[in-house]
Amino acid sequence: MNATAPALVEHHASHGKLLTTVDVRDCPQGAVDAIIVPTNRPWSYLGTAADVAAELDRPLVVLTSGAAAPDRAAKLARTRGVEMLVVDVSALPSSLMPRQSATTKVLGPTEFMRHTDTSFKRNLGLLVSRVVGWERVAFLDDDITVPTPSDLDAAAGLVSEGYAAVGLEVGGFPDNSVVCHAHRETGGDQGTFIGGGALVVGRESMTSFFPTIYNEDWFFLLDDAGLRRSAITGKVEQKPYDPFANESRAQVEEFGDCLAEGVFALLDDDGGFEAAADEGYWTEFLHGRIALIDSILDRIRSRGRRDDEALRMEIALRAARKRCEAIPPSLCVRYLKALAQDRRTWAAHVATFPGGTVGLRGAVTELGLVGHAAYVAR
């Protein structure tokens, strides 16, 4: 007797129904207390964030590693007249963050572990904000431009009205995974969602947690019951990049993209967050994900495209498909359980730091960052 094939969970082109959309002109008055930028690129990428901080007259926190040069970033702050804290995260005291997270333990022995420090930097940004006593902060990526900086203050106004997080609409180059980019490029309907590239959060959200996984910002928006109250307003622009430059990008993204799309598909359908703990659901979802990738590959072939971009797109999609095939449904369930544990651990860790008004300079001492950070007065 033949086994019944798993059902398909169809790809959701958009999760926009989960957000409250507010015209920037209708936002209550507000103000971000600071702008936080994680970066591992040359200091010149900080120009836009420094300009925004200067126009709004707000402090800038820059969390660096890799090719970023803390001394050049500090010089940029002096040139722009911006108060800035620059932290080199490469060798911080071990007591600053909790020990190895539950989610890292789940993925550590597998091929699905993502070896980047973006989540670490964002969590550190939350900790700095807590210690300084800020109420509303804006996360900005170093490849985001902000045509109207006051849109950040508009988003902060919504946070003051009870939203856990408010993202700005990302224009310019779409902010999507490799698979979703390919879906759009081949004629599929594909939207975007809010994310850490331009996200304003309030003090209550500083106890949430960015896990080390692709789409870490989507998981930051969750609690044990589902998506915390979130909104979108204003606009920013993403600078272009090549999503198909190499197949490793697709491989690294696939587990996080599958997990996030699977969870948010449940939220879209009001199916109950509890279903995310069901291995049967993930069997169906992963089957649907492979079908999506196959449909994109079919569209590439049916259009007869043999140009360089089509070839690179196909190589990237095949890498994503292979990685998707290797994901055990049980791993999705275990990861989400570990994420819930990490949220509790992080909230308890944050609570050990006094939530005062020490000022940005004082945070250097309070967090044990002496020798790892440079403070630039306005």
Short mmCIF file of C-alpha atoms in Angstrom, two decimals:
data_model
loop_
_atom_site.label_atom_id
_atom_site.label_comp_id
_atom_site.label_asym_id
_atom_site.label_seq_id
_atom_site.Cartn_x
_atom_site.Cartn_y
_atom_site.Cartn_z
CA MET A 1 0.00 0.00 0.00
CA ASN A 2 1.44 3.40 -0.99
CA ALA A 3 1.93 5.99 1.73
CA THR A 4 -0.10 9.15 1.42
CA ALA A 5 2.01 12.05 0.18
CA PRO A 6 2.30 14.97 2.62
CA ALA A 7 -0.05 17.87 2.03
CA LEU A 8 1.37 21.16 0.79
CA VAL A 9 1.53 24.34 2.82
CA GLU A 10 1.45 26.97 0.11
CA HIS A 11 3.87 29.89 0.06
CA HIS A 12 2.43 33.12 1.48
CA ALA A 13 3.33 36.07 -0.73
CA SER A 14 2.80 38.55 2.10
CA HIS A 15 2.41 38.68 5.86
CA GLY A 16 1.23 42.28 5.77
CA LYS A 17 -2.14 41.46 7.34
CA LEU A 18 -0.31 40.87 10.61
CA LEU A 19 0.76 44.52 10.79
CA THR A 20 -1.11 47.70 11.53
CA THR A 21 -0.35 50.17 8.72
CA VAL A 22 -0.30 53.80 9.84
CA ASP A 23 0.27 56.82 7.62
CA VAL A 24 3.26 58.71 8.97
CA ARG A 25 1.09 61.86 9.15
CA ASP A 26 -1.30 60.10 11.53
CA CYS A 27 1.34 58.93 14.01
CA PRO A 28 1.30 60.46 17.49
CA GLN A 29 4.22 62.69 18.39
CA GLY A 30 7.28 60.81 19.53
CA ALA A 31 11.07 60.67 19.46
CA VAL A 32 13.67 57.93 19.29
CA ASP A 33 16.29 58.24 22.03
CA ALA A 34 19.12 56.76 19.95
CA ILE A 35 20.06 54.97 16.73
CA ILE A 36 21.84 51.61 16.83
CA VAL A 37 23.84 50.28 13.89
CA PRO A 38 25.50 46.84 13.74
CA THR A 39 28.24 46.71 11.09
CA ASN A 40 31.17 44.68 9.84
CA ARG A 41 31.85 46.82 6.78
CA PRO A 42 34.22 49.76 6.22
CA TRP A 43 33.48 52.88 8.25
CA SER A 44 32.26 54.75 5.17
CA TYR A 45 29.04 52.70 5.34
CA LEU A 46 28.15 54.61 8.51
CA GLY A 47 27.75 57.92 6.70
CA THR A 48 23.99 57.68 6.29
CA ALA A 49 23.34 56.73 9.92
CA ALA A 50 25.64 59.51 11.11
CA ASP A 51 23.77 62.02 8.96
CA VAL A 52 20.42 60.84 10.34
CA ALA A 53 21.71 61.05 13.92
CA ALA A 54 23.05 64.55 13.25
CA GLU A 55 19.78 65.77 11.73
CA LEU A 56 17.72 64.38 14.61
CA ASP A 57 20.37 65.35 17.20
CA ARG A 58 20.36 61.85 18.74
CA PRO A 59 23.18 59.58 19.95
CA LEU A 60 24.52 56.84 17.69
CA VAL A 61 25.62 53.42 18.93
CA VAL A 62 27.87 51.56 16.49
CA LEU A 63 28.63 47.88 17.13
CA THR A 64 31.58 46.81 15.00
CA SER A 65 33.54 43.77 13.86
CA GLY A 66 35.28 42.59 10.71
CA ALA A 67 36.32 45.35 8.31
CA ALA A 68 34.75 48.10 10.43
CA ALA A 69 37.32 50.50 11.89
CA PRO A 70 36.23 51.86 15.30
CA ASP A 71 38.76 54.71 15.21
CA ARG A 72 37.51 55.92 11.82
CA ALA A 73 33.91 55.65 13.02
CA ALA A 74 34.79 57.84 16.00
CA LYS A 75 36.41 60.38 13.68
CA LEU A 76 33.23 60.40 11.58
CA ALA A 77 31.20 61.18 14.70
CA ARG A 78 33.40 64.17 15.51
CA THR A 79 33.09 65.41 11.93
CA ARG A 80 29.28 65.18 12.05
CA GLY A 81 28.99 66.53 15.59
CA VAL A 82 27.25 63.37 16.81
CA GLU A 83 27.42 61.76 20.24
CA MET A 84 28.57 58.20 19.62
CA LEU A 85 29.51 55.00 21.36
CA VAL A 86 31.58 52.64 19.23
CA VAL A 87 31.98 49.08 20.55
CA ASP A 88 34.33 46.49 19.09
CA VAL A 89 32.48 43.24 19.82
CA SER A 90 35.35 40.91 18.91
CA ALA A 91 36.60 40.24 22.47
CA LEU A 92 34.04 41.39 25.00
CA PRO A 93 33.89 40.12 28.62
CA SER A 94 32.12 36.73 28.77
CA SER A 95 29.87 37.96 31.60
CA LEU A 96 28.27 40.54 29.32
CA MET A 97 26.01 38.00 27.63
CA PRO A 98 24.40 34.74 28.77
CA ARG A 99 26.36 31.56 28.14
CA GLN A 100 25.73 29.58 24.98
CA SER A 101 22.07 29.95 24.09
CA ALA A 102 19.64 27.05 23.82
CA THR A 103 19.07 27.77 20.14
CA THR A 104 22.81 27.69 19.46
CA LYS A 105 23.04 24.33 21.23
CA VAL A 106 20.28 22.97 18.99
CA LEU A 107 21.95 24.09 15.76
CA GLY A 108 25.60 23.92 16.79
CA PRO A 109 26.23 20.28 15.76
CA THR A 110 24.32 20.70 12.48
CA GLU A 111 24.94 22.24 9.05
CA PHE A 112 22.22 24.79 9.78
CA MET A 113 24.24 26.93 12.21
CA ARG A 114 24.66 30.52 11.02
CA HIS A 115 28.06 31.96 11.87
CA THR A 116 27.40 35.69 11.97
CA ASP A 117 27.42 38.21 14.81
CA THR A 118 24.51 40.43 13.73
CA SER A 119 22.17 39.00 16.37
CA PHE A 120 24.83 39.34 19.07
CA LYS A 121 25.25 43.01 18.16
CA ARG A 122 21.53 43.70 18.22
CA ASN A 123 21.18 42.02 21.62
CA LEU A 124 24.09 44.11 22.88
CA GLY A 125 22.30 47.19 21.55
CA LEU A 126 19.27 46.24 23.64
CA LEU A 127 21.48 45.86 26.71
CA VAL A 128 23.14 49.25 26.20
CA SER A 129 19.70 50.82 25.78
CA ARG A 130 18.49 49.24 29.01
CA VAL A 131 21.49 50.44 31.02
CA VAL A 132 21.39 53.98 29.64
CA GLY A 133 17.67 54.19 30.34
CA TRP A 134 16.41 54.80 26.82
CA GLU A 135 12.71 54.27 26.19
CA ARG A 136 12.65 53.99 22.38
CA VAL A 137 15.55 53.14 20.04
CA ALA A 138 15.86 52.66 16.29
CA PHE A 139 17.86 49.83 14.73
CA LEU A 140 19.28 50.74 11.33
CA ASP A 141 21.41 48.61 9.01
CA ASP A 142 24.42 50.23 7.39
CA ASP A 143 23.01 49.74 3.88
CA ILE A 144 19.73 51.51 4.61
CA THR A 145 19.07 55.14 3.68
CA VAL A 146 16.44 57.24 5.42
CA PRO A 147 14.99 59.91 3.09
CA THR A 148 12.98 61.52 5.90
CA PRO A 149 14.69 61.01 9.30
CA SER A 150 11.62 62.27 11.16
CA ASP A 151 9.89 59.03 10.11
CA LEU A 152 11.88 57.37 12.90
CA ASP A 153 10.29 59.73 15.41
CA ALA A 154 6.87 58.96 13.95
CA ALA A 155 7.51 55.25 14.52
CA ALA A 156 8.59 56.04 18.07
CA GLY A 157 5.25 57.76 18.60
CA LEU A 158 3.48 54.51 17.77
CA VAL A 159 5.74 52.60 20.17
CA SER A 160 4.69 55.05 22.88
CA GLU A 161 1.08 54.10 22.09
CA GLY A 162 1.67 50.45 22.95
CA TYR A 163 3.22 48.80 19.88
CA ALA A 164 6.03 46.39 20.69
CA ALA A 165 7.86 47.26 17.48
CA VAL A 166 7.32 49.52 14.48
CA GLY A 167 9.12 48.92 11.21
CA LEU A 168 9.59 51.33 8.36
CA GLU A 169 8.56 50.25 4.89
CA VAL A 170 11.63 49.21 2.91
CA GLY A 171 11.72 50.60 -0.61
CA GLY A 172 14.50 50.50 -3.16
CA PHE A 173 15.88 46.98 -3.44
CA PRO A 174 13.46 44.46 -1.86
CA ASP A 175 14.49 42.96 1.48
CA ASN A 176 13.93 39.24 0.85
CA SER A 177 15.68 35.89 1.04
CA VAL A 178 17.37 34.36 -2.01
CA VAL A 179 14.41 32.06 -2.66
CA CYS A 180 11.89 34.89 -2.37
CA HIS A 181 13.98 37.11 -4.64
CA ALA A 182 14.00 34.34 -7.25
CA HIS A 183 10.26 33.89 -6.83
CA ARG A 184 9.70 37.58 -7.62
CA GLU A 185 12.25 37.64 -10.46
CA THR A 186 10.43 34.79 -12.22
CA GLY A 187 6.99 36.37 -11.97
CA GLY A 188 5.80 35.23 -8.55
CA ASP A 189 3.85 37.51 -6.20
CA GLN A 190 6.25 38.39 -3.39
CA GLY A 191 6.00 41.04 -0.68
CA THR A 192 8.30 42.15 2.13
CA PHE A 193 7.91 42.46 5.90
CA ILE A 194 9.32 44.72 8.59
CA GLY A 195 12.76 43.86 9.89
CA GLY A 196 15.78 44.87 11.92
CA GLY A 197 17.15 46.95 9.06
CA ALA A 198 14.79 49.78 10.08
CA LEU A 199 12.97 48.94 13.31
CA VAL A 200 11.96 51.05 16.30
CA VAL A 201 11.45 49.20 19.59
CA GLY A 202 10.45 50.28 23.07
CA ARG A 203 11.74 49.51 26.53
CA GLU A 204 9.41 46.55 27.05
CA SER A 205 10.82 44.90 23.92
CA MET A 206 14.35 45.09 25.27
CA THR A 207 13.70 41.81 27.07
CA SER A 208 13.03 40.05 23.76
CA PHE A 209 15.84 38.23 21.98
CA PHE A 210 17.51 38.10 18.56
CA PRO A 211 18.57 34.47 17.92
CA THR A 212 21.53 33.63 15.67
CA ILE A 213 19.54 32.61 12.61
CA TYR A 214 18.44 34.16 9.33
CA ASN A 215 15.25 36.21 9.89
CA GLU A 216 16.34 36.78 13.48
CA ASP A 217 14.33 40.01 13.45
CA TRP A 218 11.09 38.13 12.71
CA PHE A 219 11.73 35.86 15.70
CA PHE A 220 12.49 38.89 17.85
CA LEU A 221 8.91 40.02 17.22
CA LEU A 222 7.44 36.81 18.67
CA ASP A 223 6.47 35.85 22.18
CA ASP A 224 5.09 32.53 23.44
CA ALA A 225 1.63 33.36 22.06
CA GLY A 226 2.65 34.58 18.60
CA LEU A 227 3.41 37.96 17.07
CA ARG A 228 3.57 40.88 19.47
CA ARG A 229 1.66 43.98 18.44
CA SER A 230 3.57 45.44 15.49
CA ALA A 231 3.05 48.23 12.97
CA ILE A 232 4.56 49.78 9.86
CA THR A 233 4.93 53.45 8.96
CA GLY A 234 7.28 55.75 7.09
CA LYS A 235 9.81 54.71 4.48
CA VAL A 236 13.47 53.80 4.09
CA GLU A 237 15.43 52.47 1.14
CA GLN A 238 17.62 49.38 0.85
CA LYS A 239 20.76 49.72 -1.25
CA PRO A 240 21.02 47.12 -4.06
CA TYR A 241 22.98 43.89 -3.67
CA ASP A 242 23.24 40.66 -5.66
CA PRO A 243 21.26 37.90 -3.90
CA PHE A 244 22.60 35.31 -6.36
CA ALA A 245 26.28 36.18 -6.06
CA ASN A 246 27.08 32.78 -4.54
CA GLU A 247 25.23 29.69 -3.45
CA SER A 248 26.38 29.89 0.16
CA ARG A 249 23.98 32.75 0.86
CA ALA A 250 21.02 30.56 -0.10
CA GLN A 251 22.34 27.69 2.02
CA VAL A 252 22.87 29.84 5.10
CA GLU A 253 19.43 31.43 4.82
CA GLU A 254 17.36 28.33 4.18
CA PHE A 255 16.72 27.00 7.68
CA GLY A 256 15.82 30.43 9.10
CA ASP A 257 13.71 31.29 6.08
CA CYS A 258 11.80 28.00 6.26
CA LEU A 259 11.22 28.36 9.99
CA ALA A 260 10.10 31.98 9.82
CA GLU A 261 7.87 31.52 6.77
CA GLY A 262 6.33 28.44 8.37
CA VAL A 263 5.55 30.21 11.64
CA PHE A 264 4.21 33.34 9.95
CA ALA A 265 2.06 31.27 7.59
CA LEU A 266 0.33 29.87 10.67
CA LEU A 267 -0.17 33.36 12.06
CA ASP A 268 -1.58 34.54 8.70
CA ASP A 269 -4.13 31.75 8.72
CA ASP A 270 -5.08 32.24 12.38
CA GLY A 271 -4.24 28.58 12.74
CA GLY A 272 -2.86 28.95 16.23
CA PHE A 273 0.77 29.23 17.18
CA GLU A 274 0.51 25.84 18.90
CA ALA A 275 0.63 24.09 15.52
CA ALA A 276 4.29 25.13 15.25
CA ALA A 277 5.01 22.44 17.86
CA ASP A 278 3.61 19.74 15.57
CA GLU A 279 6.15 17.77 13.50
CA GLY A 280 3.38 16.91 11.06
CA TYR A 281 2.91 20.58 10.24
CA TRP A 282 6.61 20.99 9.46
CA THR A 283 6.58 17.89 7.26
CA GLU A 284 3.82 19.52 5.22
CA PHE A 285 5.49 22.91 5.20
CA LEU A 286 8.87 21.62 4.05
CA HIS A 287 7.16 19.62 1.32
CA GLY A 288 5.51 22.85 0.16
CA ARG A 289 8.80 24.72 0.32
CA ILE A 290 10.49 22.23 -1.99
CA ALA A 291 7.52 22.49 -4.34
CA LEU A 292 7.93 26.28 -4.36
CA ILE A 293 11.62 26.03 -5.25
CA ASP A 294 10.85 23.48 -7.97
CA SER A 295 8.21 25.79 -9.44
CA ILE A 296 10.72 28.64 -9.60
CA LEU A 297 13.26 26.37 -11.32
CA ASP A 298 10.57 25.32 -13.78
CA ARG A 299 9.79 28.96 -14.60
CA ILE A 300 13.45 29.69 -15.27
CA ARG A 301 13.64 26.77 -17.70
CA SER A 302 10.28 27.47 -19.36
CA ARG A 303 11.32 31.02 -20.15
CA GLY A 304 14.44 29.76 -21.85
CA ARG A 305 16.67 32.11 -19.89
CA ARG A 306 20.33 31.13 -20.14
CA ASP A 307 21.89 34.47 -19.23
CA ASP A 308 24.35 34.82 -16.37
CA GLU A 309 21.75 35.89 -13.80
CA ALA A 310 19.47 32.96 -14.65
CA LEU A 311 22.38 30.54 -14.26
CA ARG A 312 23.40 32.01 -10.90
CA MET A 313 19.78 32.00 -9.77
CA GLU A 314 19.45 28.31 -10.67
CA ILE A 315 22.66 27.38 -8.83
CA ALA A 316 21.49 29.27 -5.73
CA LEU A 317 18.05 27.65 -5.82
CA ARG A 318 19.49 24.16 -6.13
CA ALA A 319 21.68 24.87 -3.10
CA ALA A 320 18.62 26.07 -1.16
CA ARG A 321 16.64 22.99 -2.21
CA LYS A 322 19.37 20.63 -1.08
CA ARG A 323 19.58 22.36 2.28
CA CYS A 324 15.79 22.32 2.64
CA GLU A 325 15.68 18.58 1.92
CA ALA A 326 18.08 18.04 4.83
CA ILE A 327 15.91 19.81 7.43
CA PRO A 328 14.25 17.32 9.83
CA PRO A 329 10.76 18.44 10.90
CA SER A 330 11.73 17.57 14.46
CA LEU A 331 14.51 20.17 14.34
CA CYS A 332 11.97 22.92 13.65
CA VAL A 333 10.00 21.90 16.74
CA ARG A 334 13.11 21.67 18.91
CA TYR A 335 14.40 25.03 17.73
CA LEU A 336 11.17 26.87 18.58
CA LYS A 337 11.15 25.31 22.05
CA ALA A 338 14.75 26.42 22.52
CA LEU A 339 13.85 29.92 21.32
CA ALA A 340 11.17 30.18 24.01
CA GLN A 341 13.79 29.16 26.56
CA ASP A 342 16.22 31.77 25.22
CA ARG A 343 13.62 34.50 25.57
CA ARG A 344 13.22 33.65 29.26
CA THR A 345 16.98 33.45 29.78
CA TRP A 346 17.57 36.79 28.06
CA ALA A 347 14.80 38.53 30.00
CA ALA A 348 16.32 37.29 33.27
CA HIS A 349 19.81 38.37 32.16
CA VAL A 350 18.67 41.87 31.20
CA ALA A 351 16.96 42.21 34.60
CA THR A 352 20.35 41.80 36.34
CA PHE A 353 21.47 45.13 34.89
CA PRO A 354 20.09 48.26 36.51
CA GLY A 355 17.79 50.15 34.19
CA GLY A 356 18.96 53.61 35.09
CA THR A 357 20.05 56.85 33.55
CA VAL A 358 23.84 56.50 33.60
CA GLY A 359 24.20 58.18 30.22
CA LEU A 360 26.01 56.78 27.23
CA ARG A 361 29.46 57.46 28.66
CA GLY A 362 28.49 55.78 31.91
CA ALA A 363 27.36 52.65 30.06
CA VAL A 364 31.00 51.94 29.17
CA THR A 365 31.84 51.38 32.82
CA GLU A 366 28.49 49.88 33.79
CA LEU A 367 28.79 47.14 31.14
CA GLY A 368 32.53 46.52 31.56
CA LEU A 369 33.34 47.87 28.11
CA VAL A 370 36.47 49.79 29.13
CA GLY A 371 39.14 48.92 26.56
CA HIS A 372 36.52 47.69 24.10
CA ALA A 373 34.62 50.90 23.40
CA ALA A 374 35.19 54.52 22.48
CA TYR A 375 32.88 57.32 23.55
CA VAL A 376 32.64 60.50 21.51
CA ALA A 377 30.89 63.47 23.10
CA ARG A 378 28.73 65.67 20.92
#
